[in-house]
Amino acid sequence: MSLDSDSAAVSSTSRDWYFPSPPFIHNNSNSTKFPKYPRRFPTNPRQSQHLPPDYRPPFGGVSSPNSSPPFRSVSSSTSAPHRAFNHERLRRRVDFGRRREKPQQNDVNDAIPSVSDGVSRRRSEVSSAVSGDKFLGNGFNVRWKMAFFVAIATTVFSSVVYQNFCLHIQVNELQEHISKLEFTLRAYNLSDSTELISSFGQQSDLHGKSLKRLALMVSLTLLSMPVLAFKYIDYVSRSRSSENISEEVSLNKQLAYRVDLFLSVHPYSKPLALLVATLLLIFLGGLALFGVKDDSLAECLWLSWTYVADSGNHTDSEKIGERLVSVSISFGGMLIFAMMLGLVSDAISEKFDSLRKGRSKVVEQNHTLILGWSDKLGSLLNQLAIANESLGGGIVVVMAERDKEEMELDIAKMEFNFKGTSVICRSGSPLILADLKKVSVSKARAIIILAEDGNADQSDARALRTVLSLTGVKEGLRGHIVVELSDLDNEVLVKLVGGDLVETVVAHDVIGRLMIQCARQPGLAQIWEDILGFENCEFYIKRWSQLDGMHFEDVLISYPDAIPCGIKVASLGGKIILNPDDSYVLQEGDEVLVIAEDDDTYAPAPLPMVWRGSLPKDFIVPKSAERILFCGWRRDMEDMIMVLDAFLAPSSELWMFNEVAEKEREKKLIDGGLDISRLVNITLVNREGNAVIRRHLESLPLQSFDSILILADESVEDSAIQADSRSLATLLLIRDIQAKRLPMVTHVQRGSFSQGSWIGEMQQASDKSVIISEILDPRTKNLLSMSKISDYVLSNELVSMALAMVAEDRQINDVLEELFAEEGNELQIRQADLYLREGEELSFYEVLLRARQRREVMIGYRLADAERAVINPPSKSKRRRWSVKDVFVVIAEKE
C-alpha cells in the first residue's frame, strides 16, 4: 500500500487521524530499543535526491516540493491512548535537538488531529442515528420496533467492528512504513556524521602534522643552540682580544672557570648535571620522535627514555626519519650512561680510597685515643691491651699524620698479643678540629698525646697546640688528657692551658730520675718495670666502707691479695698520702691505695693474728761518698745533676765524659738553670772524649767508679737504633776495660758462662760496679738481658708504661710524681738484716709489721738466689725461713 492510497483512505472517512511516531526509541519495556541518534533531515537538494518522492518529514521538517498533505488518522484500539502518550514523550525528546524548528510544531498538530477527536465524532453520528430510529418507531408497533432496533444495532455494531479491524491493519502497515523511513533517515544521518567526522579528522590531521613539524623544528633548534652559543662566545672573546690587548682573560675562559668552580664547590654538581643532561636528552628526543612518528607526545617521550636506557630498543623503527632520530637518542644515551658509570666508579673509588687512607669517622665511645706517632707506640699499645684484658678487650684509636696503611702495617709487625683489643688507625692532624671530631674525641675516656721524635722544644710546642685544639672542641671532653713532654720547663705552660683536664708525663725527667735511683740501688729498674707495667702488679685506688674507723696499721694486714701503701684523704680534697702514720684512722670517703694484680682480684678480709716482734738492730744505713760517671750528654743534664746532689753523700764526685767542649758544657748548664756554686754534695769533674773510642775510655779510672750511667747522647737520640748501638758499644768497651783491670775471681756468681769467656769476665766486672744504660729500642733489651752485664733501663718502655697507667687512672700520676721527686717517698731496696736474723722463720705479714717500726711500707722481696723480685707476694700469712742475703723492697722517705 502506498502512502497516497493510505492518505486517501483515511480522508474518505472524513475523520482526522493523528499518526504517532514509531516506537523504536521508547524507554518502556514493550518498545523496541534503538540507538538514539539525533534527528536530522535533509536540508540540501543533494541529500533530497536519495529520498522517495512521497517522503514528508513527520515533525515539521523541510519537505520536498512533491510532498503530500498531512496525514489524516482515525481512532485505533484501546491501546491508542498509551501509544499516543508514549509518542508524545518521544516527540518532545526529538524536538529539543532542533530548537529552530519549534514554530512548525503547531502546524503539524493542526494537520494531524488526535485520535480522541475522531472517536468523539463517531459517537455523535451513532447518537443521531438512534434518535432517528425513535422517530420512525412512532409509526410501528412495539414488535416491529424491537426488530428494527435490533437490526439497526446489529448493522451498526458490525460496521463499527469492521471499521476498527481495518483501521488496525492500516495502522500496522503505516507503522511498518514509517519504521522503514526512519531507518532510511538514520542511515542518511550516519552518512552525514561520517562525512563530518572525516572532515574533522582531515582538519585534525592537518593540525597534528603542523604540530609535529613544529616539535621537530623546536628540537633541532634547541640542539643547535649550545653550538651557536659556544661559537658566539668564541667570537666575542676573539673580538675583545683583538680590540683590547690588555684584557688577560677571555669570555670562554671565564665561562670555563665558572663551570669548573660550580663542579668543584658543590658536592652534588656532577650528578645534578648528569640528571639535567638526561632529562634534556629525553625531552628533545621525545619532541624529535613526535615530529617523525604518528604517536602521541607522551608515547614519544616514553620511547625516548627507552632509547636512552637501552640502545637496542630502536631496532623496530621503519622510516628513515624515525631511524635517524632513534639512533641519535641511543648515541646520546650511551654517552650519558658512560658518564654515569664514570661518576659511579669515581664515587666508589673515592669511598674506598677514603677508607684506605683513614678518612672515615670513628663511631666509638669510651675508647682510648692516641694522638701522634713515636717509638713508644708499640709498648704503649701492649700495656693498654694488657690493661683491657680483664674487660674482654677495648678500643684504641690512633691518629697521626701518616698513611693509614703504613700505620696498620707497622702495628701488624709488633710482636705481642693484643688480647682482644682492637686498634683503629686514622690519618689526620690533631691540630685540626675536623680531624679530631673524626675520631670521636669528645667521647673518648682518655686522650694520650705522644711527643714527636726530634727537637724537644718543637715537640712540646706541638703538644701545646694540640692541647689548645682539644680544649676548643665544642662538645667538650668526657675523658682526661695525658701529655708526654720532652722538657720539664714546658710543663707549667701546658698545665696552664689545659687546666684540670691535663696530666703531664715528662719523659726525660722520669728517665733521668729512674737512672739515678737505679744507679744507687741496683735491681730497682726491674722493680719499676713490674710496678709500672700491667703484666704483674700495679697501683689501684678504691673505697672500702668496711674499713672506716680502722688504723692504717690494721689496714696493712687486711688485704690477703694486695698491699696497701697509701690513703686518698677526702678531707684534704682527694690528696694522696703515701706511707701515712700508723695512727691515721680512715674516715668516711677515704680511699685506699694498694698494689694488686688487678682491680677485681682483691678485697679486705678479717684481720689475721700476726706476731709483731722486734727489729734485730736499730740503726740508719750510713751514707758514704760515691764516684759516678756520666758517659754522654743529655739536654736535661742540669736536672740530673741537681737530683743527684740531693741523693748523694757529701764529698761525692760526678765525672762527665762526652764530646761537648768544657766551656760550652758549662755554658749549657748555666743556661739550663744550674748554679754550679750551689752544689753541696757533689763535685763536677769534666773529661772530653768519644765514648765509643777505646783509647779515650782507657784514660778514665773505670774500675774506681761505683756507678756508671751510659746516656743516650743528644746528638743521636732522634734515632733509637743509632743511640742504642752507641750505648751498647760503650757498655762493651767499659766492661772489657774493667775486666782487664780488676782482679779475677775464682767463682762466677751469675749466669752460666764459663770463667774464661769474655762475657764471664764482664759479669765479674759488673759485680764490682753498676752500669746503667739508657736503651730506647726494646730489641736491644733482649741482648742485654741475655748477657747480664748491665743493670739497664728501658726508657721508652718505662715511659709507655707510665703513660698507660695514667691514662687508665689519672690519680696514679700524683703517686708517680712523688716517687720520682727529690723529696717525699721513694722505692728503696733494703737488706734483710735490718728486719730479721739469719735463719729466722717469719711470715711476710710479720716482716711487714717490723718494717712499720722503721716507718716503711714493705711491698715485696727478692731472695738471694733469685733473679727477679716478687711484688705483692701470695700467702702472706705463711711462714718461711729467711736469709740475711735476701733483700726487701719498701716505700720509704728519702734520706
Tab-separated table of N, CA, C and O in Angstrom, residues 9-111:
chain	number	residue	atom	x	y	z
A	9	ALA	N	-7.560	6.870	1.750
A	9	ALA	CA	-8.497	6.053	2.523
A	9	ALA	C	-8.870	6.718	3.818
A	9	ALA	O	-10.018	6.661	4.270
A	10	VAL	N	-7.954	7.300	4.389
A	10	VAL	CA	-8.262	7.985	5.641
A	10	VAL	C	-9.138	9.192	5.401
A	10	VAL	O	-10.047	9.519	6.163
A	11	SER	N	-8.900	9.931	4.300
A	11	SER	CA	-9.691	11.141	4.016
A	11	SER	C	-11.129	10.809	3.688
A	11	SER	O	-12.044	11.601	3.927
A	12	SER	N	-11.375	9.640	3.118
A	12	SER	CA	-12.735	9.266	2.753
A	12	SER	C	-13.635	9.082	3.946
A	12	SER	O	-14.847	9.198	3.859
A	13	THR	N	-13.075	8.809	5.046
A	13	THR	CA	-13.873	8.668	6.265
A	13	THR	C	-14.234	9.997	6.863
A	13	THR	O	-14.982	10.066	7.829
A	14	SER	N	-13.723	11.066	6.292
A	14	SER	CA	-13.958	12.440	6.789
A	14	SER	C	-13.604	12.591	8.247
A	14	SER	O	-14.274	13.261	9.012
A	15	ARG	N	-12.564	11.883	8.670
A	15	ARG	CA	-12.092	11.984	10.063
A	15	ARG	C	-10.603	12.260	10.074
A	15	ARG	O	-9.869	11.687	9.276
A	16	ASP	N	-10.200	13.112	10.983
A	16	ASP	CA	-8.758	13.417	11.112
A	16	ASP	C	-8.122	12.427	12.052
A	16	ASP	O	-8.568	12.257	13.180
A	17	TRP	N	-7.021	11.858	11.581
A	17	TRP	CA	-6.263	10.885	12.427
A	17	TRP	C	-4.880	11.416	12.735
A	17	TRP	O	-4.211	11.967	11.904
A	18	TYR	N	-4.483	11.199	13.961
A	18	TYR	CA	-3.103	11.540	14.375
A	18	TYR	C	-2.231	10.327	14.182
A	18	TYR	O	-2.521	9.243	14.702
A	19	PHE	N	-1.190	10.533	13.404
A	19	PHE	CA	-0.251	9.407	13.167
A	19	PHE	C	0.935	9.519	14.101
A	19	PHE	O	1.749	10.418	13.965
A	20	PRO	N	1.031	8.644	15.089
A	20	PRO	CA	2.110	8.783	16.100
A	20	PRO	C	3.458	8.392	15.554
A	20	PRO	O	3.550	7.730	14.521
A	21	SER	N	4.460	8.814	16.237
A	21	SER	CA	5.846	8.444	15.871
A	21	SER	C	6.070	6.989	16.167
A	21	SER	O	5.433	6.403	17.049
A	22	PRO	N	7.022	6.392	15.486
A	22	PRO	CA	7.283	4.959	15.701
A	22	PRO	C	7.894	4.718	17.072
A	22	PRO	O	8.607	5.536	17.587
A	23	PRO	N	7.615	3.554	17.634
A	23	PRO	CA	8.057	3.280	18.999
A	23	PRO	C	9.432	2.689	19.080
A	23	PRO	O	9.726	1.989	20.014
A	24	PHE	N	10.317	2.963	18.109
A	24	PHE	CA	11.610	2.261	18.142
A	24	PHE	C	12.602	2.894	19.087
A	24	PHE	O	13.667	2.343	19.283
A	25	ILE	N	12.263	4.034	19.708
A	25	ILE	CA	13.182	4.610	20.705
A	25	ILE	C	12.463	4.825	22.021
A	25	ILE	O	12.843	5.652	22.814
A	26	HIS	N	11.406	4.075	22.270
A	26	HIS	CA	10.698	4.228	23.540
A	26	HIS	C	11.569	3.770	24.683
A	26	HIS	O	12.395	2.888	24.521
A	27	ASN	N	11.277	4.311	25.878
A	27	ASN	CA	12.001	3.922	27.069
A	27	ASN	C	11.343	2.795	27.823
A	27	ASN	O	11.921	2.241	28.742
A	28	ASN	N	10.019	2.512	27.491
A	28	ASN	CA	9.353	1.443	28.219
A	28	ASN	C	9.848	0.100	27.761
A	28	ASN	O	10.478	-0.056	26.722
A	29	SER	N	9.483	-0.916	28.520
A	29	SER	CA	9.990	-2.264	28.255
A	29	SER	C	9.349	-2.901	27.059
A	29	SER	O	9.934	-3.814	26.461
A	30	ASN	N	8.144	-2.440	26.627
A	30	ASN	CA	7.470	-3.055	25.481
A	30	ASN	C	7.942	-2.515	24.164
A	30	ASN	O	7.674	-3.080	23.115
A	31	SER	N	8.606	-1.407	24.172
A	31	SER	CA	9.035	-0.789	22.922
A	31	SER	C	10.346	-1.362	22.464
A	31	SER	O	11.132	-1.868	23.245
A	32	THR	N	10.604	-1.278	21.200
A	32	THR	CA	11.864	-1.740	20.597
A	32	THR	C	12.921	-0.671	20.785
A	32	THR	O	12.694	0.493	20.493
A	33	LYS	N	14.123	-1.060	21.295
A	33	LYS	CA	15.176	-0.097	21.642
A	33	LYS	C	16.165	-0.005	20.526
A	33	LYS	O	16.721	-1.008	20.093
A	34	PHE	N	16.443	1.212	20.075
A	34	PHE	CA	17.466	1.506	19.070
A	34	PHE	C	18.362	2.593	19.608
A	34	PHE	O	18.001	3.330	20.506
A	35	PRO	N	19.550	2.741	19.052
A	35	PRO	CA	20.425	3.865	19.468
A	35	PRO	C	19.759	5.178	19.188
A	35	PRO	O	19.102	5.350	18.156
A	36	LYS	N	19.985	6.113	20.095
A	36	LYS	CA	19.350	7.430	19.998
A	36	LYS	C	20.202	8.343	19.164
A	36	LYS	O	21.096	8.995	19.648
A	37	TYR	N	19.959	8.365	17.904
A	37	TYR	CA	20.689	9.261	17.014
A	37	TYR	C	19.963	10.573	16.921
A	37	TYR	O	18.722	10.636	16.997
A	38	PRO	N	20.654	11.641	16.720
A	38	PRO	CA	19.968	12.935	16.536
A	38	PRO	C	19.173	12.927	15.242
A	38	PRO	O	19.638	12.404	14.225
A	39	ARG	N	18.006	13.497	15.372
A	39	ARG	CA	17.131	13.504	14.187
A	39	ARG	C	17.576	14.621	13.280
A	39	ARG	O	17.550	15.773	13.628
A	40	ARG	N	17.973	14.201	12.116
A	40	ARG	CA	18.426	15.175	11.129
A	40	ARG	C	17.702	14.910	9.830
A	40	ARG	O	17.455	13.756	9.450
A	41	PHE	N	17.338	15.947	9.125
A	41	PHE	CA	16.587	15.827	7.877
A	41	PHE	C	17.361	16.518	6.779
A	41	PHE	O	18.123	17.450	7.027
A	42	PRO	N	17.205	16.053	5.626
A	42	PRO	CA	17.978	16.642	4.508
A	42	PRO	C	17.580	18.087	4.292
A	42	PRO	O	16.401	18.432	4.259
A	43	THR	N	18.605	18.905	4.204
A	43	THR	CA	18.381	20.347	4.014
A	43	THR	C	18.916	20.849	2.697
A	43	THR	O	18.784	22.032	2.405
A	44	ASN	N	19.566	20.008	1.936
A	44	ASN	CA	20.092	20.473	0.654
A	44	ASN	C	19.567	19.552	-0.433
A	44	ASN	O	19.209	18.376	-0.199
A	45	PRO	N	19.495	20.010	-1.684
A	45	PRO	CA	18.936	19.188	-2.774
A	45	PRO	C	19.719	17.928	-2.996
A	45	PRO	O	19.152	16.919	-3.379
A	46	ARG	N	21.071	17.933	-2.689
A	46	ARG	CA	21.852	16.726	-2.962
A	46	ARG	C	21.437	15.597	-2.062
A	46	ARG	O	21.392	14.445	-2.447
A	47	GLN	N	21.100	15.919	-0.839
A	47	GLN	CA	20.632	14.894	0.069
A	47	GLN	C	19.200	14.486	-0.218
A	47	GLN	O	18.813	13.357	0.050
A	48	SER	N	18.367	15.397	-0.765
A	48	SER	CA	16.949	15.080	-1.024
A	48	SER	C	16.801	14.144	-2.205
A	48	SER	O	15.746	13.523	-2.361
A	49	GLN	N	17.811	14.017	-3.029
A	49	GLN	CA	17.699	13.140	-4.180
A	49	GLN	C	17.592	11.686	-3.780
A	49	GLN	O	17.064	10.861	-4.528
A	50	HIS	N	18.105	11.314	-2.616
A	50	HIS	CA	18.086	9.926	-2.202
A	50	HIS	C	16.797	9.542	-1.509
A	50	HIS	O	16.636	8.375	-1.143
A	51	LEU	N	15.867	10.477	-1.269
A	51	LEU	CA	14.612	10.184	-0.580
A	51	LEU	C	13.545	9.785	-1.590
A	51	LEU	O	13.569	10.185	-2.749
A	52	PRO	N	12.556	9.016	-1.142
A	52	PRO	CA	11.430	8.697	-2.051
A	52	PRO	C	10.612	9.934	-2.343
A	52	PRO	O	10.596	10.893	-1.554
A	53	PRO	N	9.881	9.933	-3.478
A	53	PRO	CA	9.128	11.143	-3.868
A	53	PRO	C	7.986	11.466	-2.940
A	53	PRO	O	7.589	12.608	-2.830
A	54	ASP	N	7.463	10.459	-2.253
A	54	ASP	CA	6.340	10.727	-1.363
A	54	ASP	C	6.768	10.927	0.069
A	54	ASP	O	5.964	10.845	0.978
A	55	TYR	N	8.052	11.208	0.324
A	55	TYR	CA	8.544	11.387	1.710
A	55	TYR	C	8.164	12.756	2.228
A	55	TYR	O	8.309	13.764	1.526
A	56	ARG	N	7.657	12.792	3.465
A	56	ARG	CA	7.315	14.048	4.159
A	56	ARG	C	7.862	13.965	5.571
A	56	ARG	O	7.567	13.004	6.277
A	57	PRO	N	8.642	14.917	6.028
A	57	PRO	CA	9.151	14.888	7.401
A	57	PRO	C	7.986	14.868	8.373
A	57	PRO	O	7.055	15.663	8.243
A	58	PRO	N	7.981	13.973	9.304
A	58	PRO	CA	6.838	13.839	10.207
A	58	PRO	C	6.719	14.925	11.226
A	58	PRO	O	5.655	15.103	11.790
A	59	PHE	N	7.726	15.680	11.500
A	59	PHE	CA	7.662	16.662	12.602
A	59	PHE	C	8.017	18.046	12.124
A	59	PHE	O	8.804	18.735	12.730
A	60	GLY	N	7.508	18.447	11.033
A	60	GLY	CA	7.710	19.817	10.595
A	60	GLY	C	9.013	20.059	9.943
A	60	GLY	O	9.439	21.185	9.849
A	61	GLY	N	9.730	19.037	9.543
A	61	GLY	CA	10.994	19.239	8.863
A	61	GLY	C	10.753	19.793	7.480
A	61	GLY	O	9.652	19.895	6.960
A	62	VAL	N	11.806	20.116	6.793
A	62	VAL	CA	11.725	20.667	5.430
A	62	VAL	C	11.407	19.545	4.488
A	62	VAL	O	12.116	18.528	4.439
A	63	SER	N	10.392	19.683	3.740
A	63	SER	CA	9.947	18.631	2.816
A	63	SER	C	10.304	18.972	1.403
A	63	SER	O	10.660	20.089	1.068
A	64	SER	N	10.148	17.986	0.607
A	64	SER	CA	10.430	18.185	-0.822
A	64	SER	C	9.240	18.826	-1.490
A	64	SER	O	8.129	18.846	-0.968
A	65	PRO	N	9.361	19.349	-2.698
A	65	PRO	CA	8.239	20.024	-3.373
A	65	PRO	C	7.107	19.087	-3.652
A	65	PRO	O	5.957	19.514	-3.723
A	66	ASN	N	7.354	17.815	-3.822
A	66	ASN	CA	6.318	16.849	-4.173
A	66	ASN	C	5.735	16.168	-2.972
A	66	ASN	O	5.163	15.083	-3.073
A	67	SER	N	5.865	16.700	-1.809
A	67	SER	CA	5.374	16.059	-0.599
A	67	SER	C	3.868	16.103	-0.546
A	67	SER	O	3.221	17.002	-1.076
A	68	SER	N	3.253	15.128	0.101
A	68	SER	CA	1.792	15.001	0.223
A	68	SER	C	1.302	15.836	1.369
A	68	SER	O	2.061	16.221	2.238
A	69	PRO	N	-0.019	16.102	1.400
A	69	PRO	CA	-0.576	16.846	2.536
A	69	PRO	C	-0.487	16.041	3.787
A	69	PRO	O	-0.216	14.850	3.751
A	70	PRO	N	-0.796	16.642	4.900
A	70	PRO	CA	-0.666	15.955	6.182
A	70	PRO	C	-1.600	14.774	6.244
A	70	PRO	O	-2.660	14.747	5.643
A	71	PHE	N	-1.146	13.747	7.051
A	71	PHE	CA	-1.926	12.532	7.197
A	71	PHE	C	-3.185	12.808	7.999
A	71	PHE	O	-3.184	13.612	8.934
A	72	ARG	N	-4.247	12.015	7.685
A	72	ARG	CA	-5.476	12.017	8.463
A	72	ARG	C	-5.547	10.690	9.168
A	72	ARG	O	-5.325	9.646	8.574
A	73	SER	N	-5.924	10.659	10.386
A	73	SER	CA	-5.890	9.425	11.158
A	73	SER	C	-7.220	9.176	11.809
A	73	SER	O	-8.029	10.078	11.962
A	74	VAL	N	-7.455	7.944	12.167
A	74	VAL	CA	-8.664	7.535	12.873
A	74	VAL	C	-8.262	6.891	14.159
A	74	VAL	O	-7.098	6.543	14.348
A	75	SER	N	-9.287	6.666	14.961
A	75	SER	CA	-9.020	6.050	16.265
A	75	SER	C	-8.741	4.593	16.099
A	75	SER	O	-9.339	3.910	15.268
A	76	SER	N	-7.849	4.087	16.882
A	76	SER	CA	-7.485	2.668	16.886
A	76	SER	C	-8.043	2.012	18.119
A	76	SER	O	-8.978	2.493	18.729
A	77	SER	N	-7.450	0.946	18.493
A	77	SER	CA	-7.905	0.182	19.659
A	77	SER	C	-7.627	0.937	20.935
A	77	SER	O	-7.144	2.055	20.926
A	78	THR	N	-7.930	0.274	22.018
A	78	THR	CA	-7.788	0.903	23.326
A	78	THR	C	-6.364	1.175	23.681
A	78	THR	O	-6.094	1.922	24.595
A	79	SER	N	-5.457	0.601	22.971
A	79	SER	CA	-4.042	0.888	23.230
A	79	SER	C	-3.572	2.156	22.610
A	79	SER	O	-2.439	2.563	22.780
A	80	ALA	N	-4.465	2.825	21.842
A	80	ALA	CA	-4.043	4.059	21.184
A	80	ALA	C	-3.693	5.152	22.141
A	80	ALA	O	-2.698	5.849	21.945
A	81	PRO	N	-4.439	5.352	23.210
A	81	PRO	CA	-4.012	6.418	24.132
A	81	PRO	C	-2.631	6.139	24.706
A	81	PRO	O	-1.859	7.056	24.862
A	82	HIS	N	-2.319	4.910	25.015
A	82	HIS	CA	-0.980	4.600	25.521
A	82	HIS	C	0.078	4.865	24.492
A	82	HIS	O	1.134	5.401	24.783
A	83	ARG	N	-0.213	4.523	23.244
A	83	ARG	CA	0.742	4.824	22.171
A	83	ARG	C	0.904	6.302	22.005
A	83	ARG	O	1.995	6.801	21.826
A	84	ALA	N	-0.281	6.996	22.046
A	84	ALA	CA	-0.199	8.452	21.896
A	84	ALA	C	0.606	9.077	22.996
A	84	ALA	O	1.379	9.989	22.773
A	85	PHE	N	0.490	8.554	24.194
A	85	PHE	CA	1.257	9.111	25.312
A	85	PHE	C	2.744	8.870	25.126
A	85	PHE	O	3.542	9.770	25.288
A	86	ASN	N	3.056	7.679	24.726
A	86	ASN	CA	4.477	7.374	24.516
A	86	ASN	C	5.042	8.144	23.361
A	86	ASN	O	6.153	8.645	23.399
A	87	HIS	N	4.246	8.261	22.290
A	87	HIS	CA	4.751	9.007	21.121
A	87	HIS	C	4.849	10.477	21.421
A	87	HIS	O	5.710	11.169	20.893
A	88	GLU	N	3.960	10.946	22.293
A	88	GLU	CA	4.053	12.363	22.672
A	88	GLU	C	5.345	12.635	23.410
A	88	GLU	O	6.010	13.625	23.181
A	89	ARG	N	5.734	11.742	24.324
A	89	ARG	CA	7.005	11.910	25.024
A	89	ARG	C	8.170	11.813	24.074
A	89	ARG	O	9.140	12.526	24.199
A	90	LEU	N	8.064	10.933	23.102
A	90	LEU	CA	9.117	10.818	22.091
A	90	LEU	C	9.225	12.069	21.281
A	90	LEU	O	10.316	12.516	20.941
A	91	ARG	N	8.077	12.666	20.980
A	91	ARG	CA	8.099	13.891	20.185
A	91	ARG	C	8.800	15.008	20.923
A	91	ARG	O	9.556	15.784	20.369
A	92	ARG	N	8.586	15.104	22.220
A	92	ARG	CA	9.261	16.144	22.996
A	92	ARG	C	10.771	15.907	23.009
A	92	ARG	O	11.546	16.827	22.931
A	93	ARG	N	11.208	14.672	23.122
A	93	ARG	CA	12.645	14.370	23.159
A	93	ARG	C	13.299	14.624	21.829
A	93	ARG	O	14.433	15.016	21.761
A	94	VAL	N	12.538	14.412	20.750
A	94	VAL	CA	13.135	14.619	19.438
A	94	VAL	C	13.181	16.081	19.084
A	94	VAL	O	14.171	16.578	18.548
A	95	ASP	N	12.163	16.837	19.471
A	95	ASP	CA	12.110	18.246	19.072
A	95	ASP	C	13.129	19.087	19.793
A	95	ASP	O	13.516	20.143	19.306
A	96	PHE	N	13.666	18.684	20.974
A	96	PHE	CA	14.542	19.598	21.728
A	96	PHE	C	15.913	19.675	21.099
A	96	PHE	O	16.660	20.577	21.391
A	97	GLY	N	16.226	18.765	20.194
A	97	GLY	CA	17.509	18.832	19.493
A	97	GLY	C	17.533	19.873	18.419
A	97	GLY	O	18.600	20.283	18.000
A	98	ARG	N	16.428	20.263	17.915
A	98	ARG	CA	16.414	21.273	16.836
A	98	ARG	C	15.471	22.380	17.258
A	98	ARG	O	14.264	22.328	17.017
A	99	ARG	N	16.061	23.345	17.943
A	99	ARG	CA	15.255	24.434	18.508
A	99	ARG	C	14.706	25.367	17.431
A	99	ARG	O	13.717	26.029	17.641
A	100	ARG	N	15.381	25.412	16.296
A	100	ARG	CA	14.901	26.325	15.250
A	100	ARG	C	13.629	25.836	14.575
A	100	ARG	O	12.982	26.593	13.870
A	101	GLU	N	13.216	24.562	14.750
A	101	GLU	CA	12.025	24.020	14.117
A	101	GLU	C	10.816	24.033	15.019
A	101	GLU	O	9.780	23.458	14.718
A	102	LYS	N	10.901	24.630	16.248
A	102	LYS	CA	9.784	24.646	17.174
A	102	LYS	C	8.559	25.374	16.636
A	102	LYS	O	7.432	24.961	16.889
A	103	PRO	N	8.649	26.486	15.887
A	103	PRO	CA	7.438	27.156	15.370
A	103	PRO	C	6.617	26.259	14.443
A	103	PRO	O	5.417	26.443	14.299
A	104	GLN	N	7.200	25.297	13.756
A	104	GLN	CA	6.480	24.422	12.833
A	104	GLN	C	5.724	23.329	13.541
A	104	GLN	O	4.962	22.601	12.926
A	105	GLN	N	5.910	23.158	14.866
A	105	GLN	CA	5.264	22.071	15.587
A	105	GLN	C	3.754	22.266	15.645
A	105	GLN	O	2.978	21.330	15.580
A	106	ASN	N	3.273	23.516	15.746
A	106	ASN	CA	1.827	23.787	15.832
A	106	ASN	C	1.130	23.416	14.538
A	106	ASN	O	0.004	22.915	14.537
A	107	ASP	N	1.760	23.678	13.385
A	107	ASP	CA	1.167	23.289	12.099
A	107	ASP	C	0.999	21.802	12.014
A	107	ASP	O	-0.006	21.305	11.484
A	108	VAL	N	1.963	21.101	12.539
A	108	VAL	CA	1.842	19.641	12.494
A	108	VAL	C	0.682	19.163	13.339
A	108	VAL	O	-0.084	18.278	12.961
A	109	ASN	N	0.535	19.785	14.496
A	109	ASN	CA	-0.574	19.396	15.376
A	109	ASN	C	-1.923	19.714	14.762
A	109	ASN	O	-2.903	18.978	14.943
A	110	ASP	N	-2.019	20.848	14.025
A	110	ASP	CA	-3.286	21.190	13.355
A	110	ASP	C	-3.575	20.243	12.215
A	110	ASP	O	-4.737	19.924	11.922
A	111	ALA	N	-2.494	19.857	11.510
A	111	ALA	CA	-2.703	18.995	10.338
A	111	ALA	C	-3.061	17.584	10.717
A	111	ALA	O	-3.712	16.876	9.966
